[in-house]
PDB file of C-alpha atoms in Angstrom:
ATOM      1  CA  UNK C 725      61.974-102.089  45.671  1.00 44.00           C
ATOM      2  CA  UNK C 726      62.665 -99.586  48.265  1.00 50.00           C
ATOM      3  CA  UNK C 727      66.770-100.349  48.125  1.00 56.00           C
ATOM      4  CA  UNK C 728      66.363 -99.565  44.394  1.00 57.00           C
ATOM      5  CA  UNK C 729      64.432 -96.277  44.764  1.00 51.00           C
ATOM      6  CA  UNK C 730      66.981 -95.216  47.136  1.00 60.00           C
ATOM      7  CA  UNK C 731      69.596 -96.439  44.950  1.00 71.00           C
ATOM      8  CA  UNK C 732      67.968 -94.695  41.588  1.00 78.00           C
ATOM      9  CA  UNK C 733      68.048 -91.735  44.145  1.00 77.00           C
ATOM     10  CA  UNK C 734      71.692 -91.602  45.021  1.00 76.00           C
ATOM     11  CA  UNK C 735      72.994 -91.612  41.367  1.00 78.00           C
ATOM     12  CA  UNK C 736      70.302 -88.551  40.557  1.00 83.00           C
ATOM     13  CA  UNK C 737      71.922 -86.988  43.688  1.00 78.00           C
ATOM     14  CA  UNK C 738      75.709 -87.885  41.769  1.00 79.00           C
ATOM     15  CA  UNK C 739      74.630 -86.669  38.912  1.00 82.00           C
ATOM     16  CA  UNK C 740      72.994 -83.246  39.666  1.00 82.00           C
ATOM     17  CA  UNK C 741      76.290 -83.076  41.411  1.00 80.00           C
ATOM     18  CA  UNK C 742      78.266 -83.218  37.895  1.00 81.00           C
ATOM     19  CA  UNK C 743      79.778 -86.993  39.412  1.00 85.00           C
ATOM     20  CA  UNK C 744      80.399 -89.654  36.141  1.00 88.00           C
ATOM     21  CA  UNK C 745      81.026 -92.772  36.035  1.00 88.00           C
ATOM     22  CA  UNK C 746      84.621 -91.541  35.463  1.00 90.00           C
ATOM     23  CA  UNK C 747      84.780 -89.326  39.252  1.00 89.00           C
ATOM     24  CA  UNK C 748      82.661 -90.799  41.318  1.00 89.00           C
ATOM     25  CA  UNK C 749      85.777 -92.505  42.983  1.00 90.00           C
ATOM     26  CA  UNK C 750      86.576 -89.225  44.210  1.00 91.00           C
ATOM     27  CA  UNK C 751      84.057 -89.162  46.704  1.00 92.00           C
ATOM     28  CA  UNK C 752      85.991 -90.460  49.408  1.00 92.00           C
ATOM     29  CA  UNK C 753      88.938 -87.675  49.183  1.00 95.00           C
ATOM     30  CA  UNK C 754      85.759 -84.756  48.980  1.00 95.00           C
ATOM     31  CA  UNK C 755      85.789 -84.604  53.429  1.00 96.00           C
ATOM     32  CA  UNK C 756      89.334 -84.240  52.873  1.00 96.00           C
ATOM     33  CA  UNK C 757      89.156 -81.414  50.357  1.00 97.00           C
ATOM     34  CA  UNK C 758      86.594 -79.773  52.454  1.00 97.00           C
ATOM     35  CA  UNK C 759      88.563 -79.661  55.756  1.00 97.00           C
ATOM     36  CA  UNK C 760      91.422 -78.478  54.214  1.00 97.00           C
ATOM     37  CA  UNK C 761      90.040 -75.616  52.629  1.00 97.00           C
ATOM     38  CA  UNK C 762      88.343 -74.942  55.948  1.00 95.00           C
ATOM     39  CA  UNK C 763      90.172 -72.094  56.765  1.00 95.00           C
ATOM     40  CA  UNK C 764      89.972 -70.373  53.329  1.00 94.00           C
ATOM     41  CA  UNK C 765      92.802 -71.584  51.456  1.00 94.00           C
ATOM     42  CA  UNK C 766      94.652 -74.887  50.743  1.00 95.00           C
ATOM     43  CA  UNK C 767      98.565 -75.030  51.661  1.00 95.00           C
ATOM     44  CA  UNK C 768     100.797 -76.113  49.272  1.00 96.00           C
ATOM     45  CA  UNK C 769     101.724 -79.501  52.027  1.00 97.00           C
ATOM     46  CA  UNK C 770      97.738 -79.880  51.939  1.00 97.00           C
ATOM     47  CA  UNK C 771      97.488 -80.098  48.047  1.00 96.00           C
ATOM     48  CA  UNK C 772     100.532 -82.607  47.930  1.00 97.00           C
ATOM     49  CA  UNK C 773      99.240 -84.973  50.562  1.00 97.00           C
ATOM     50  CA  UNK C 774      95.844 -84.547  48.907  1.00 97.00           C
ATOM     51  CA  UNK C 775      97.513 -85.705  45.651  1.00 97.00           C
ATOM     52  CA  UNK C 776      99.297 -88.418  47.692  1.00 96.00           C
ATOM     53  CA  UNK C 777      95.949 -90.033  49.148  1.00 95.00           C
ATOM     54  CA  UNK C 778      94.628 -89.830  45.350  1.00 96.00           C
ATOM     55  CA  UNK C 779      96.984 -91.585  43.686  1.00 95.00           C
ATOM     56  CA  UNK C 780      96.855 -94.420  46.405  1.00 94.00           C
ATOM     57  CA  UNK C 781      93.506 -94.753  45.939  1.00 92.00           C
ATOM     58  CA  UNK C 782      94.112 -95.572  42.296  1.00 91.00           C
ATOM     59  CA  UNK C 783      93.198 -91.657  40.541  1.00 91.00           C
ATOM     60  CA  UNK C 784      96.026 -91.761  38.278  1.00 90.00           C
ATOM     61  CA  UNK C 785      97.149 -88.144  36.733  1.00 92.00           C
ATOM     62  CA  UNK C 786      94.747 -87.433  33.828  1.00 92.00           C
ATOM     63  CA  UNK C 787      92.025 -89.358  34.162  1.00 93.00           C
ATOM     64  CA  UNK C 788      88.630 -87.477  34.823  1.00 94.00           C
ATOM     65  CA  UNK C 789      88.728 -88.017  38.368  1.00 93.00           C
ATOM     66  CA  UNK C 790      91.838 -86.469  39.129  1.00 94.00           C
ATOM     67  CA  UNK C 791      91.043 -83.766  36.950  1.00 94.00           C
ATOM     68  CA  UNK C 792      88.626 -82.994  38.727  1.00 93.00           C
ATOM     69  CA  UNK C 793      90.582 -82.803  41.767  1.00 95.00           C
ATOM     70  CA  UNK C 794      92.951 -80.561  40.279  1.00 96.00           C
ATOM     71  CA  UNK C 795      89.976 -78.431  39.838  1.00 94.00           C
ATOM     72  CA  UNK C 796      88.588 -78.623  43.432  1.00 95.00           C
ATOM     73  CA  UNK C 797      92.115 -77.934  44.746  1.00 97.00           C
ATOM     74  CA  UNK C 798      92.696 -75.217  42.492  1.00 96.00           C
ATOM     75  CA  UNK C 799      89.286 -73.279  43.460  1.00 96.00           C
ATOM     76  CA  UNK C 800      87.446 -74.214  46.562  1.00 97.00           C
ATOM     77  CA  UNK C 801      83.764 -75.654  45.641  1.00 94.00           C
ATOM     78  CA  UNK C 802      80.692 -74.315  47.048  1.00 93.00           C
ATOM     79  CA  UNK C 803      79.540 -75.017  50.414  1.00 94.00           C
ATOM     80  CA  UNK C 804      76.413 -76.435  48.764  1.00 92.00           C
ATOM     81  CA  UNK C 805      78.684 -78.840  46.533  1.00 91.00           C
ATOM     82  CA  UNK C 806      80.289 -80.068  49.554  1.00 94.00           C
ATOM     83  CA  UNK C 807      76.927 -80.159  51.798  1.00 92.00           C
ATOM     84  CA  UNK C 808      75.381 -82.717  48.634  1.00 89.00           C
ATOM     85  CA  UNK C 809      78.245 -84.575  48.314  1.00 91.00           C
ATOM     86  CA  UNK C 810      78.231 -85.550  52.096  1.00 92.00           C
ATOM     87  CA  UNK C 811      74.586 -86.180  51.795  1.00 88.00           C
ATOM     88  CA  UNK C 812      75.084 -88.963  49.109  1.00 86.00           C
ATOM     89  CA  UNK C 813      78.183 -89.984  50.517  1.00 89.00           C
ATOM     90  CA  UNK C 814      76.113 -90.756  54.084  1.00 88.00           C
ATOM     91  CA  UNK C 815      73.198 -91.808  51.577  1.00 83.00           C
ATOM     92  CA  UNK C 816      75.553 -94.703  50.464  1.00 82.00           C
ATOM     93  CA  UNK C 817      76.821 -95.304  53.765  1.00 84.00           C
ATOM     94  CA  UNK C 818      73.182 -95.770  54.709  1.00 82.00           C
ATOM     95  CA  UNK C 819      72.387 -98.066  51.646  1.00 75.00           C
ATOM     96  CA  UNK C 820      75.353-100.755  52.890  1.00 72.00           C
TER      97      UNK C 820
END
């Protein structure tokens, strides 16, 4: 019961987040995203390699999750949409 409040918890968390079904497999690649825009703006090498990691993991050009990408590499996201995403991403980690 407990493993499937936390899990009932975790896609709330995805959700509020603006994650689907379609780019949650993005999650992994969000760390990435956030270190390199860590010093305020992403370098063209740091986009590409970005890209690179996405389409090994299997985020093929238009689909929703690369999309999204696109988007997060094209504007930096909040701090607060990086702070949640780590939180459910350690949330799943913790769920395993």
């Amino acid at each position: 019961m407990r493993s499937e409040l936390a899990d009932q918890s975790i896609l709330r968390n995805l959700q509020d987040l603006g994650y689907t079904r379609d780019t949650v497999m993005l999650l992994p690649l969000v760390p990435l995203v956030q270190v390199a825009w860590a010093d305020g703006e992403l370098t063209l090498r740091e986009s590409e390699r970005i890209r690179e990691l996405a389409h090994i993991r299997g985020l093929g050009e238009g689909t929703p999750a690369f999309d999204l990408l696109e988007t997060c590499l094209r504007r930096r996201p909040s701090d607060e949409f990086f702070l949640k995403t780590l939180r459910v991403i350690r949330n799943l980690l913790s769920a395993l």
